[in-house]
Short mmCIF file of C-alpha atoms in Angstrom, two decimals:
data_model
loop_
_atom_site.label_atom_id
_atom_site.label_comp_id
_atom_site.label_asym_id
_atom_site.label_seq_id
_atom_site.Cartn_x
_atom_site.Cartn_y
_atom_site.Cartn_z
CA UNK T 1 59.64 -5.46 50.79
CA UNK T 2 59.52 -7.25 54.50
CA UNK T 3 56.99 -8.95 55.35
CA UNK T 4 57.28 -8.90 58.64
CA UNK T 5 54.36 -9.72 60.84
CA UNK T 6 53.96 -8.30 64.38
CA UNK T 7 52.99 -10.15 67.20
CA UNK T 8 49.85 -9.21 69.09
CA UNK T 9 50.78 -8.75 73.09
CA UNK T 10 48.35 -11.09 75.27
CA UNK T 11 46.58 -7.77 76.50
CA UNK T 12 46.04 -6.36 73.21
CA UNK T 13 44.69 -10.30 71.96
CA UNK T 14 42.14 -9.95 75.05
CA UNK T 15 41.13 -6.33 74.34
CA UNK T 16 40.70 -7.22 70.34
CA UNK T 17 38.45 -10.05 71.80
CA UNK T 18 36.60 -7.66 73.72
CA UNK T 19 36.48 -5.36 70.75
CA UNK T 20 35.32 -8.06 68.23
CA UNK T 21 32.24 -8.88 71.09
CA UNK T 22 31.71 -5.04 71.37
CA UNK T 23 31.15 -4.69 67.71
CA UNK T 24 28.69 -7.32 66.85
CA UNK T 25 26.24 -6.51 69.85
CA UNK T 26 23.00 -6.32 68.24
CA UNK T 27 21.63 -3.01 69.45
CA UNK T 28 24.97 -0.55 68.92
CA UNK T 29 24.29 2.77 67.03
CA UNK T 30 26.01 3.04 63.66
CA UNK T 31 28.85 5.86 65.00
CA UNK T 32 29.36 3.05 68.15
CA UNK T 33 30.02 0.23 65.98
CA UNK T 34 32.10 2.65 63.60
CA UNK T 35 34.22 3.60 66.60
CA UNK T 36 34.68 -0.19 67.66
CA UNK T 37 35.80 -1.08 64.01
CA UNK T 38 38.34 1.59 63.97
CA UNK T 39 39.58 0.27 67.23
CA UNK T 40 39.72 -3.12 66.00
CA UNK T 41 41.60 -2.05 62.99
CA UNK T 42 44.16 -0.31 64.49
CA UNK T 43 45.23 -3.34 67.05
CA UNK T 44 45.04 -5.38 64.22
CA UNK T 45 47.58 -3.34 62.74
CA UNK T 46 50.02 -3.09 66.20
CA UNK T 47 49.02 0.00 67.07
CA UNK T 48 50.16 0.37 70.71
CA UNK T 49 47.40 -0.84 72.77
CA UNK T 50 47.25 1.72 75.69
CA UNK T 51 47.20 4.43 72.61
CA UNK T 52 43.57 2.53 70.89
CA UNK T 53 42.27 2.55 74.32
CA UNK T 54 42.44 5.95 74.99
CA UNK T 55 41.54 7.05 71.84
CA UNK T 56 38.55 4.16 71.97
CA UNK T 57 37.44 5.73 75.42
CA UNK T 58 37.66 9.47 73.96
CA UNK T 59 35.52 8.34 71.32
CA UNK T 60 32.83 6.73 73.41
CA UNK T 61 33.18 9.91 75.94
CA UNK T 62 32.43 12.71 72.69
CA UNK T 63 29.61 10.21 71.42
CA UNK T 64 27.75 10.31 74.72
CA UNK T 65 28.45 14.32 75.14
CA UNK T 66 26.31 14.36 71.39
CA UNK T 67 23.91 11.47 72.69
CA UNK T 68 23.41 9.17 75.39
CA UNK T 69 25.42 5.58 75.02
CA UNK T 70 23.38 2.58 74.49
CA UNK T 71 23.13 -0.02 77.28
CA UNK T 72 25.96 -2.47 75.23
CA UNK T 73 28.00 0.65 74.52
CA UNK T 74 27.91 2.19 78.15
CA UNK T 75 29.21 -1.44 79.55
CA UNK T 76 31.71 -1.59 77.31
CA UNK T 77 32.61 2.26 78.10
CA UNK T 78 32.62 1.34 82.35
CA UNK T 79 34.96 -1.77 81.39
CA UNK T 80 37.83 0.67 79.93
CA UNK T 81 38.78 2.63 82.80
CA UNK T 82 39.90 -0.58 85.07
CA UNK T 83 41.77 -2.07 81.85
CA UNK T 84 43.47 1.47 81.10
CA UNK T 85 44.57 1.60 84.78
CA UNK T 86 45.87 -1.88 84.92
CA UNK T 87 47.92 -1.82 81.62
CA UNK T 88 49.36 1.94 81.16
CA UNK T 89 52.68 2.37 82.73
CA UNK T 90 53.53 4.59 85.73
CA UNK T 91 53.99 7.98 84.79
CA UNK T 92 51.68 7.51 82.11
CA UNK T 93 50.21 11.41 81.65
CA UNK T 94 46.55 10.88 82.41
CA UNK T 95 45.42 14.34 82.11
CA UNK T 96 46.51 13.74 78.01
CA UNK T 97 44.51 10.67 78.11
CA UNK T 98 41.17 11.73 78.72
CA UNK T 99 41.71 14.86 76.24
CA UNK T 100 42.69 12.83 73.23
CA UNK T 101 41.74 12.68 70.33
CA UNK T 102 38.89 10.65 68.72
CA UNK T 103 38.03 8.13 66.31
CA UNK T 104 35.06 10.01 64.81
CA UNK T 105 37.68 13.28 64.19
#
């Protein structure tokens, strides 16, 4: 009924960039790459940004309890923390954060 497009914040256009980059690295297991598409879907959709990243980092943190990261994936895994702390708000609850749920639920 409205077709009402959303506009993509400037931090959620450079993490979807970062994303897209994550996802076609050559040497990503198949449950890495699914967890970067699912990420990339949901900004593409307008999810709220600081809500993918969490949930993208959650993912990446259960995958490497079940088996170690690869190189590409364990870059793109230090490179979250700094761009969670930069963008979420104060008073964001961190404990919540690093409990959530993941992609691969």
């Amino acid at each position: 009924m409205f077709d009402k497009k959303r506009r993509i914040s400037k931090e959620a256009q450079e993490l979807l960039t970062e994303v897209y980059d994550f996802i076609l690295e050559d040497n990503l297991r198949d449950k890495e790459r699914q967890i970067g598409l699912l990420a990339k879907n949901d900004l593409e959709k307008g999810r709220y940004t600081i809500a993918v990243l969490t949930q993208l980092r959650a993912s990446l943190q259960r995958e490497a309890l079940n088996m170690p990261l690869s190189p590409q994936a364990l870059a793109f895994y230090k490179r979250l923390a700094p761009r969670i702390n930069k963008m979420a708000p104060l008073g964001t609850n961190r404990g919540n954060m690093m409990v959530g749920r993941s992609y691969l639920d």
